[in-house]
Short mmCIF file of C-alpha atoms (C1' of nucleotides) and ligand atoms in Angstrom, two decimals:
data_model
loop_
_atom_site.label_atom_id
_atom_site.label_comp_id
_atom_site.label_asym_id
_atom_site.label_seq_id
_atom_site.Cartn_x
_atom_site.Cartn_y
_atom_site.Cartn_z
CA MET A 158 -28.04 -23.82 -86.23
CA LEU A 159 -28.02 -25.58 -82.70
CA THR A 160 -30.68 -28.32 -82.06
CA ASN A 161 -30.90 -30.57 -79.24
CA SER A 162 -34.18 -32.11 -81.41
CA ARG A 163 -32.95 -35.10 -82.10
CA LEU A 164 -31.30 -36.58 -79.65
CA VAL A 165 -34.61 -35.36 -77.36
CA HIS A 166 -36.58 -37.48 -79.87
CA GLN A 167 -34.74 -40.33 -80.04
CA ALA A 168 -33.51 -43.17 -77.54
CA HIS A 169 -30.16 -41.74 -76.25
CA ASP A 170 -28.21 -41.87 -73.07
CA HIS A 171 -29.42 -39.72 -71.67
CA GLY A 172 -27.03 -39.80 -68.79
CA ARG A 173 -24.37 -38.06 -70.83
CA CYS A 174 -27.25 -34.76 -71.21
CA ILE A 175 -27.08 -34.83 -67.29
CA ASN A 176 -23.12 -34.85 -67.24
CA ALA A 177 -22.51 -32.41 -69.89
CA ALA A 178 -24.96 -30.38 -68.69
CA LEU A 179 -23.80 -30.34 -65.34
CA SER A 180 -20.53 -29.87 -66.25
CA ARG A 181 -21.28 -26.76 -68.20
CA ALA A 182 -22.88 -25.61 -65.36
CA GLU A 183 -20.11 -25.34 -63.02
CA ALA A 184 -17.61 -24.47 -65.81
CA LEU A 185 -19.93 -21.03 -66.12
CA CYS A 186 -20.23 -20.75 -62.64
CA THR A 187 -16.70 -20.17 -61.99
CA GLU A 188 -16.01 -17.85 -65.29
CA ASN A 189 -18.67 -15.80 -63.38
CA GLN A 190 -17.63 -16.15 -59.90
CA ALA A 191 -20.65 -17.42 -58.58
CA ARG A 192 -21.30 -20.77 -56.51
CA LEU A 193 -23.41 -23.91 -57.73
CA THR A 194 -24.99 -25.05 -54.66
CA PRO A 195 -26.51 -28.17 -53.47
CA THR A 196 -29.68 -26.72 -54.01
CA ARG A 197 -29.51 -25.15 -56.90
CA GLU A 198 -27.29 -28.16 -58.82
CA SER A 199 -30.27 -30.46 -57.42
CA VAL A 200 -32.93 -28.70 -59.66
CA LEU A 201 -30.44 -28.17 -62.37
CA ARG A 202 -30.27 -32.11 -61.74
CA LEU A 203 -34.11 -31.97 -61.69
CA LEU A 204 -34.36 -30.48 -64.72
CA TRP A 205 -32.48 -32.69 -66.71
CA GLN A 206 -33.75 -35.24 -66.01
CA SER A 207 -36.42 -36.19 -68.74
CA HIS A 208 -36.29 -33.32 -72.25
CA GLN A 209 -39.73 -31.99 -70.68
CA PRO A 210 -40.72 -28.56 -68.99
CA LEU A 211 -41.23 -28.94 -65.30
CA GLY A 212 -43.00 -26.44 -63.23
CA ALA A 213 -41.94 -24.82 -59.77
CA TYR A 214 -44.12 -26.87 -57.56
CA GLN A 215 -43.20 -29.98 -59.22
CA LEU A 216 -39.63 -29.10 -58.55
CA GLN A 217 -40.89 -28.65 -55.27
CA ASP A 218 -42.24 -31.71 -55.07
CA GLN A 219 -39.12 -33.56 -56.19
CA LEU A 220 -37.16 -32.12 -53.77
CA SER A 221 -38.93 -32.17 -50.96
CA LYS A 222 -38.95 -36.34 -51.50
CA GLN A 223 -35.04 -36.51 -52.37
CA SER A 224 -33.96 -34.37 -49.40
CA GLY A 225 -36.52 -35.49 -46.70
CA LYS A 226 -37.45 -31.98 -45.40
CA ASN A 227 -40.16 -29.94 -46.45
CA ILE A 228 -38.79 -27.14 -49.17
CA ALA A 229 -40.43 -23.86 -49.18
CA PRO A 230 -41.31 -22.45 -53.07
CA PRO A 231 -39.11 -20.06 -52.25
CA THR A 232 -35.91 -21.91 -52.20
CA ILE A 233 -37.12 -22.94 -55.68
CA TYR A 234 -37.81 -19.13 -57.24
CA ARG A 235 -34.47 -18.08 -55.89
CA ALA A 236 -32.15 -21.66 -56.98
CA ILE A 237 -34.36 -20.75 -60.36
CA GLU A 238 -33.47 -17.25 -60.92
CA PHE A 239 -29.82 -17.52 -60.06
CA LEU A 240 -30.34 -20.63 -63.01
CA LEU A 241 -32.48 -18.20 -65.45
CA GLN A 242 -29.28 -15.41 -64.79
CA LEU A 243 -26.94 -18.17 -65.56
CA GLY A 244 -28.66 -19.09 -68.55
CA LEU A 245 -28.42 -22.50 -67.67
CA ILE A 246 -32.08 -23.40 -67.91
CA HIS A 247 -35.40 -20.63 -69.75
CA ARG A 248 -38.84 -20.21 -68.51
CA ILE A 249 -41.59 -21.72 -71.23
CA ALA A 250 -43.38 -18.40 -70.30
CA SER A 251 -46.80 -20.78 -71.78
CA LEU A 252 -46.81 -23.31 -69.15
CA ASN A 253 -45.03 -21.98 -66.50
CA ALA A 254 -42.27 -23.75 -66.86
CA TYR A 255 -38.30 -24.67 -66.64
CA ILE A 256 -36.22 -26.07 -68.87
CA GLY A 257 -32.09 -26.79 -69.48
CA CYS A 258 -30.25 -25.01 -71.89
CA PRO A 259 -28.57 -27.60 -74.02
CA PHE A 260 -26.36 -24.52 -74.56
CA PRO A 261 -25.70 -22.28 -72.29
CA GLY A 262 -23.27 -18.79 -73.07
CA SER A 263 -23.59 -19.11 -76.35
CA ASP A 264 -25.45 -17.03 -78.20
CA HIS A 265 -28.77 -18.53 -78.79
CA SER A 266 -32.87 -17.85 -80.00
CA ASN A 267 -35.38 -19.38 -77.61
CA LEU A 268 -36.94 -21.40 -79.81
CA PHE A 269 -39.27 -24.38 -78.57
CA MET A 270 -40.63 -26.67 -80.04
CA ILE A 271 -42.79 -27.98 -77.58
CA CYS A 272 -45.18 -31.63 -78.17
CA SER A 273 -48.69 -31.24 -76.85
CA ASP A 274 -49.34 -34.85 -76.85
CA CYS A 275 -45.92 -35.86 -74.43
CA GLY A 276 -44.51 -32.51 -73.45
CA SER A 277 -41.17 -32.60 -74.38
CA ALA A 278 -39.69 -29.23 -75.95
CA ALA A 279 -36.45 -29.00 -77.82
CA GLU A 280 -34.65 -26.02 -78.51
CA VAL A 281 -33.63 -24.70 -81.51
CA SER A 282 -30.94 -22.16 -82.59
CA HIS A 283 -31.60 -20.71 -86.51
CA ASN A 284 -29.35 -18.16 -87.82
CA SER A 285 -32.09 -17.05 -90.21
CA ILE A 286 -34.79 -16.87 -87.43
CA ASN A 287 -32.94 -14.85 -85.65
CA ASP A 288 -31.80 -12.39 -89.18
CA LEU A 289 -35.34 -12.16 -90.00
CA LEU A 290 -36.53 -11.68 -86.48
CA GLN A 291 -34.22 -8.60 -86.04
CA SER A 292 -34.94 -7.16 -89.80
CA ALA A 293 -38.30 -7.66 -88.63
CA SER A 294 -37.90 -5.10 -85.61
CA ASP A 295 -35.26 -3.12 -87.61
CA LYS A 296 -38.11 -2.35 -90.17
CA ALA A 297 -41.34 -1.55 -87.61
CA ASN A 298 -38.45 0.65 -85.95
CA PHE A 299 -38.50 -1.75 -82.43
CA THR A 300 -35.28 -2.23 -80.58
CA LEU A 301 -34.64 -5.85 -79.97
CA GLN A 302 -33.57 -6.79 -76.51
CA GLY A 303 -34.87 -9.76 -76.18
CA GLN A 304 -37.54 -12.56 -77.05
CA SER A 305 -39.97 -15.34 -76.32
CA LEU A 306 -40.65 -18.62 -79.05
CA GLU A 307 -42.62 -21.34 -78.38
CA LEU A 308 -44.39 -23.66 -81.59
CA PHE A 309 -46.58 -26.11 -79.88
CA GLY A 310 -47.05 -29.47 -82.16
CA LEU A 311 -46.59 -32.76 -82.45
CA CYS A 312 -42.81 -34.50 -82.06
CA PRO A 313 -41.35 -37.26 -84.07
CA ASN A 314 -42.70 -39.97 -81.69
CA CYS A 315 -45.85 -38.98 -81.46
CA ALA A 316 -46.81 -37.63 -84.44
CA GLY A 317 -46.35 -40.65 -85.75
CA PRO A 318 -45.79 -43.62 -88.51
CA LYS A 319 -47.80 -44.74 -86.34
CA ILE A 320 -50.82 -41.95 -87.47
CA GLN A 321 -52.28 -41.02 -84.02
CA LEU A 322 -53.93 -44.67 -82.59
CA ASP A 323 -55.76 -42.08 -81.01
CA SER A 324 -54.31 -39.77 -78.41
CA GLN A 325 -52.91 -42.60 -76.65
CA GLN A 326 -48.98 -42.70 -75.50
CA SER A 327 -47.20 -44.27 -78.33
CA GLN A 328 -44.04 -42.94 -78.08
CA ASP A 329 -41.21 -44.26 -77.03
CA PRO A 330 -40.75 -43.96 -73.38
CA SER A 331 -36.77 -43.74 -73.25
CA HIS A 332 -35.85 -42.31 -70.00
CA GLU A 333 -37.69 -40.74 -67.88
CA MET B 89 -47.46 -8.65 -93.85
CA LEU B 90 -49.70 -7.59 -91.67
CA THR B 91 -48.97 -5.07 -89.09
CA ASN B 92 -50.37 -2.45 -86.75
CA SER B 93 -46.93 -1.59 -85.08
CA ARG B 94 -47.10 1.80 -87.26
CA LEU B 95 -50.33 2.94 -85.30
CA VAL B 96 -49.59 1.31 -81.92
CA HIS B 97 -46.85 3.80 -81.62
CA GLN B 98 -48.38 6.82 -83.26
CA ALA B 99 -50.59 9.87 -82.25
CA HIS B 100 -53.92 8.55 -84.10
CA ASP B 101 -57.61 8.37 -84.00
CA HIS B 102 -57.97 5.10 -81.57
CA GLY B 103 -61.49 5.82 -81.46
CA ARG B 104 -61.17 3.95 -85.26
CA CYS B 105 -59.39 1.88 -83.87
CA ILE B 106 -62.34 0.14 -81.39
CA ASN B 107 -65.13 0.34 -83.72
CA ALA B 108 -62.80 -1.12 -86.74
CA ALA B 109 -62.86 -4.13 -83.50
CA LEU B 110 -66.09 -4.02 -82.68
CA SER B 111 -66.84 -3.90 -86.65
CA ARG B 112 -64.84 -7.41 -87.48
CA ALA B 113 -66.31 -8.73 -83.60
CA GLU B 114 -69.99 -8.42 -84.68
CA ALA B 115 -69.21 -9.65 -88.38
CA LEU B 116 -67.03 -12.80 -86.78
CA CYS B 117 -69.68 -13.63 -84.21
CA THR B 118 -72.49 -13.37 -87.01
CA GLU B 119 -70.65 -15.58 -88.74
CA ASN B 120 -69.35 -18.10 -86.17
CA GLN B 121 -73.51 -17.89 -85.08
CA ALA B 122 -72.13 -16.52 -81.46
CA ARG B 123 -73.29 -13.89 -79.18
CA LEU B 124 -71.61 -10.38 -78.53
CA THR B 125 -72.99 -10.30 -75.14
CA PRO B 126 -72.89 -7.28 -73.47
CA THR B 127 -69.97 -8.52 -71.00
CA ARG B 128 -68.52 -9.73 -74.18
CA GLU B 129 -68.46 -6.17 -76.10
CA SER B 130 -67.54 -5.13 -72.68
CA VAL B 131 -64.30 -6.73 -72.17
CA LEU B 132 -63.10 -6.60 -75.99
CA ARG B 133 -63.66 -2.75 -75.54
CA LEU B 134 -61.31 -2.94 -72.53
CA LEU B 135 -58.51 -4.69 -74.13
CA TRP B 136 -59.15 -2.15 -77.15
CA GLN B 137 -59.03 1.17 -74.87
CA SER B 138 -54.86 0.95 -75.31
CA HIS B 139 -52.62 -1.07 -77.41
CA GLN B 140 -51.15 -2.34 -73.89
CA PRO B 141 -52.43 -5.85 -72.59
CA LEU B 142 -54.59 -6.07 -69.61
CA GLY B 143 -54.53 -8.77 -66.89
CA ALA B 144 -57.57 -10.48 -66.01
CA TYR B 145 -58.53 -8.71 -62.59
CA GLN B 146 -57.13 -5.38 -64.54
CA LEU B 147 -60.38 -6.60 -66.62
CA GLN B 148 -61.94 -7.24 -63.50
CA ASP B 149 -61.55 -3.84 -61.70
CA GLN B 150 -62.40 -2.32 -64.76
CA LEU B 151 -65.76 -3.71 -66.10
CA SER B 152 -66.56 -3.43 -62.00
CA LYS B 153 -65.79 -0.20 -61.59
CA GLN B 154 -68.13 0.77 -65.09
CA SER B 155 -70.50 -2.06 -63.85
CA GLY B 156 -71.13 -0.32 -60.18
CA LYS B 157 -71.53 -4.76 -59.35
CA ASN B 158 -68.65 -6.21 -58.31
CA ILE B 159 -67.62 -8.74 -60.92
CA ALA B 160 -65.62 -11.83 -60.24
CA PRO B 161 -62.66 -13.71 -62.23
CA PRO B 162 -65.16 -16.71 -63.69
CA THR B 163 -67.32 -13.88 -65.41
CA ILE B 164 -64.12 -12.01 -66.92
CA TYR B 165 -62.17 -15.34 -67.32
CA ARG B 166 -65.16 -16.41 -69.38
CA ALA B 167 -64.97 -13.26 -71.43
CA ILE B 168 -61.58 -14.40 -72.75
CA GLU B 169 -62.46 -17.60 -73.30
CA PHE B 170 -64.99 -16.73 -75.81
CA LEU B 171 -63.08 -13.69 -77.00
CA LEU B 172 -59.96 -16.45 -77.71
CA GLN B 173 -61.44 -19.19 -79.20
CA LEU B 174 -62.88 -16.25 -82.05
CA GLY B 175 -59.49 -15.11 -82.75
CA LEU B 176 -60.79 -11.74 -81.36
CA ILE B 177 -57.79 -11.41 -79.10
CA HIS B 178 -54.55 -13.14 -78.21
CA ARG B 179 -53.36 -14.08 -74.96
CA ILE B 180 -49.43 -12.60 -74.46
CA ALA B 181 -48.24 -15.62 -71.73
CA SER B 182 -44.71 -13.80 -70.51
CA LEU B 183 -47.27 -11.71 -69.75
CA ASN B 184 -50.39 -12.69 -68.18
CA ALA B 185 -51.86 -10.73 -70.34
CA TYR B 186 -54.55 -10.11 -73.16
CA ILE B 187 -55.01 -8.26 -76.43
CA GLY B 188 -57.34 -7.52 -78.98
CA CYS B 189 -56.09 -8.16 -82.18
CA PRO B 190 -55.85 -6.09 -85.18
CA PHE B 191 -56.66 -8.51 -87.82
CA PRO B 192 -59.28 -12.08 -86.57
CA GLY B 193 -59.97 -14.44 -89.06
CA SER B 194 -57.61 -14.16 -90.63
CA ASP B 195 -54.62 -16.14 -90.71
CA HIS B 196 -51.31 -14.74 -89.42
CA SER B 197 -48.27 -15.14 -87.44
CA ASN B 198 -49.27 -14.79 -83.48
CA LEU B 199 -45.71 -12.55 -83.41
CA PHE B 200 -45.99 -9.32 -81.33
CA MET B 201 -42.74 -6.74 -81.03
CA ILE B 202 -43.51 -5.42 -76.75
CA CYS B 203 -42.48 -2.64 -75.34
CA SER B 204 -40.17 -2.51 -72.28
CA ASP B 205 -41.29 0.82 -71.04
CA CYS B 206 -43.96 1.26 -71.94
CA GLY B 207 -46.08 -1.58 -72.16
CA SER B 208 -47.86 -1.79 -75.70
CA ALA B 209 -47.74 -4.15 -77.74
CA ALA B 210 -47.57 -4.57 -81.82
CA GLU B 211 -49.12 -6.78 -83.24
CA VAL B 212 -47.22 -8.91 -87.06
CA SER B 213 -47.41 -11.00 -89.27
CA HIS B 214 -44.73 -11.45 -91.30
CA ASN B 215 -45.08 -14.36 -94.83
CA SER B 216 -41.54 -14.63 -94.34
CA ILE B 217 -41.06 -15.48 -90.78
CA ASN B 218 -43.76 -17.85 -90.64
CA ASP B 219 -42.40 -20.10 -94.17
CA LEU B 220 -39.39 -20.24 -92.28
CA LEU B 221 -40.67 -21.48 -88.79
CA GLN B 222 -42.74 -23.79 -90.85
CA SER B 223 -39.26 -25.10 -92.56
CA ALA B 224 -37.59 -25.57 -89.52
CA SER B 225 -40.40 -27.78 -87.70
CA ASP B 226 -40.21 -29.61 -91.33
CA LYS B 227 -36.54 -30.52 -90.76
CA ALA B 228 -37.13 -31.64 -86.75
CA ASN B 229 -39.89 -33.92 -87.68
CA PHE B 230 -42.26 -31.61 -85.32
CA THR B 231 -45.99 -31.06 -87.34
CA LEU B 232 -46.72 -27.19 -86.18
CA GLN B 233 -49.92 -26.94 -84.84
CA GLY B 234 -49.73 -23.58 -82.88
CA GLN B 235 -47.28 -20.65 -81.48
CA SER B 236 -46.76 -17.93 -79.68
CA LEU B 237 -43.99 -15.26 -80.60
CA GLU B 238 -43.07 -12.60 -78.12
CA LEU B 239 -39.89 -9.87 -78.49
CA PHE B 240 -39.28 -7.69 -76.03
CA GLY B 241 -37.49 -4.52 -76.50
CA LEU B 242 -38.02 -0.56 -76.54
CA CYS B 243 -40.24 0.58 -78.99
CA PRO B 244 -39.82 3.63 -81.76
CA ASN B 245 -41.40 5.98 -78.73
CA CYS B 246 -39.41 4.28 -75.80
CA ALA B 247 -36.06 4.41 -77.79
CA GLY B 248 -36.87 7.66 -78.56
CA PRO B 249 -34.70 10.32 -81.24
CA LYS B 250 -34.13 11.27 -77.57
CA ILE B 251 -31.73 8.35 -76.81
CA GLN B 252 -33.06 7.00 -73.19
CA LEU B 253 -32.88 10.15 -70.96
CA ASP B 254 -33.05 7.59 -68.17
CA SER B 255 -35.62 5.26 -67.71
CA GLN B 256 -38.14 7.57 -67.96
CA GLN B 257 -41.59 7.51 -69.65
CA SER B 258 -40.51 9.66 -72.53
CA GLN B 259 -43.59 7.83 -74.54
CA ASP B 260 -45.98 10.33 -76.40
CA PRO B 261 -48.91 9.11 -74.24
CA SER B 262 -51.53 10.06 -77.53
CA HIS B 263 -54.92 7.81 -76.48
CA GLU B 264 -54.79 6.54 -73.14
"C1'" DT C 271 -8.11 -19.73 -36.12
"C1'" DC C 272 -11.58 -15.10 -34.85
"C1'" DG C 273 -14.93 -12.40 -36.62
"C1'" DC C 274 -16.91 -9.71 -39.92
"C1'" DG C 275 -19.50 -8.22 -44.16
"C1'" DA C 276 -21.78 -10.81 -47.43
"C1'" DA C 277 -24.26 -14.81 -49.60
"C1'" DT C 278 -27.31 -18.01 -49.17
"C1'" DT C 279 -30.92 -20.46 -47.41
"C1'" DG C 280 -34.97 -21.49 -43.70
"C1'" DT C 281 -39.78 -19.72 -42.56
"C1'" DT C 282 -44.19 -17.18 -42.59
"C1'" DA C 283 -47.04 -15.19 -44.89
"C1'" DT C 284 -49.33 -13.18 -48.94
"C1'" DA C 285 -49.54 -11.74 -53.89
"C1'" DT C 286 -51.30 -13.00 -58.20
"C1'" DT C 287 -53.58 -15.77 -62.32
"C1'" DA C 288 -57.38 -18.88 -63.13
"C1'" DT C 289 -60.33 -22.41 -62.16
"C1'" DA C 290 -63.50 -25.95 -59.83
"C1'" DA C 291 -68.22 -26.50 -58.38
"C1'" DC C 292 -73.26 -25.39 -59.22
"C1'" DG C 293 -77.13 -23.07 -58.95
"C1'" DT C 294 -79.74 -18.85 -61.72
"C1'" DA C 295 -81.73 -16.27 -65.29
"C1'" DA C 296 -81.47 -15.49 -69.77
"C1'" DC C 297 -82.33 -16.84 -74.90
"C1'" DA C 298 -84.90 -18.98 -78.91
"C1'" DT C 299 -87.40 -22.90 -80.42
"C1'" DG C 300 -92.03 -25.09 -81.78
"C1'" DC D 144 -96.11 -21.59 -72.11
"C1'" DA D 145 -93.13 -26.02 -72.66
"C1'" DT D 146 -87.88 -26.97 -73.32
"C1'" DG D 147 -83.24 -27.14 -74.37
"C1'" DT D 148 -79.48 -23.93 -74.27
"C1'" DT D 149 -76.40 -20.86 -73.35
"C1'" DA D 150 -74.47 -17.30 -70.72
"C1'" DC D 151 -74.42 -15.63 -66.22
"C1'" DG D 152 -73.99 -14.90 -60.54
"C1'" DT D 153 -71.18 -16.90 -56.48
"C1'" DT D 154 -68.35 -18.96 -53.07
"C1'" DA D 155 -64.69 -22.00 -52.91
"C1'" DT D 156 -60.37 -23.33 -54.25
"C1'" DA D 157 -56.15 -24.25 -56.83
"C1'" DA D 158 -51.54 -23.07 -59.00
"C1'" DT D 159 -48.23 -19.84 -59.65
"C1'" DA D 160 -45.32 -16.35 -57.44
"C1'" DT D 161 -42.93 -12.78 -54.26
"C1'" DA D 162 -42.45 -10.22 -50.58
"C1'" DA D 163 -40.36 -9.79 -45.35
"C1'" DC D 164 -37.77 -10.81 -41.97
"C1'" DA D 165 -35.41 -14.26 -39.21
"C1'" DA D 166 -31.63 -17.66 -38.96
"C1'" DT D 167 -27.13 -19.83 -41.87
"C1'" DT D 168 -22.86 -20.69 -43.83
"C1'" DC D 169 -19.19 -19.38 -46.59
"C1'" DG D 170 -15.04 -16.78 -48.17
"C1'" DC D 171 -11.95 -13.93 -46.24
"C1'" DG D 172 -8.84 -10.86 -44.19
"C1'" DA D 173 -6.69 -9.93 -39.46
ZN1 ZN E 84 -31.56 -37.29 -72.80
ZN1 ZN E 85 -44.29 -36.04 -77.98
ZN1 ZN E 86 -54.99 2.92 -81.84
ZN1 ZN E 87 -42.67 1.81 -75.83
#
DNA sequence: TCGCGAATTGTTATATTATAACGTAACATG
DNA sequence: CATGTTACGTTATAATATAACAATTCGCGA
């Protein structure tokens, strides 16, 4: 079972998340003879600035600010497309948003636990879930090729121990 | 385990699907003191015309043609919203499309098997999957509130005994 | 180092999906 | 009726995503 759910919801040295992601990205690019150009790297960095998925136009804003010049949507979408192809990021369909993948390259289930309160999204890969989905597909004679699994609810920080004061942000704003 | 996957991929009397859906809808509306107005019923009918999800603007086109007058997007989205609330239809996030729910009212898992070739979507509710997702959530201290589970691949018709001639449409166009 | 083809990015316009805001009509109830 | 509520009509616009084509940069062999 692979997951980054602990990490996502605890205070941690997030710089390490970013660095690790970039190392993996460089390795994967080399392996695939693809180029991690400045735009692509910037987008990947932005997606790793927090553990919350970002929309394409949020990326556009931030990248435009960073670079001083106005970046148009196609530039963003091209970078997104590239990163998706390599498996470095995922698209979260229900949010029209994108997030870095903590374990690119390895087979995994593309399952997210998305907090309705703080917006964080932790990725989980559970062999037993994959197996079960595969066997359900088999039973239905369905040739499984891909999947998008999104769970909605409250992350440990937002569920409390404080048992939801209101719907105030009670979570630890450790690294944003 | 609830599923309509057999039905979806076999020739069948689809009129029964539609009638059953409308009966359930009327019952649910009565139960909830809600009104199944002509617009809402038309949208529900359209969503049950096939086992393929339809987008809001496809619904708009078809409803406009049916009624002779031009129906604006808000009308469609209001009907969709209403039907979603009652659980009579589901939104398929990865397709920005909507489909009738074969078992509204009963608790189920909101899991779809979507054919990349013919576009059909069968709904499956598997207790063991639900249990597993619940226990995975528990382990991660995640308070599960909702889910969107979408599997992509080939339905029995499109995977064929014909073993994919090309990517021609080889499926039986039983009822569209 | 030059030049060429391929890959990447810039730019403009537009498609697609969804909602805001506000007015009007239909409905249910006493 | 009179009234409050619910649903619908209409116009405009927001938010997300892509098409099409021009300009640039990059890798690499001549
Ligand atoms: Zn982190
Ligand atoms: Zn949270
Ligand atoms: Zn049917
Ligand atoms: Zn199919």
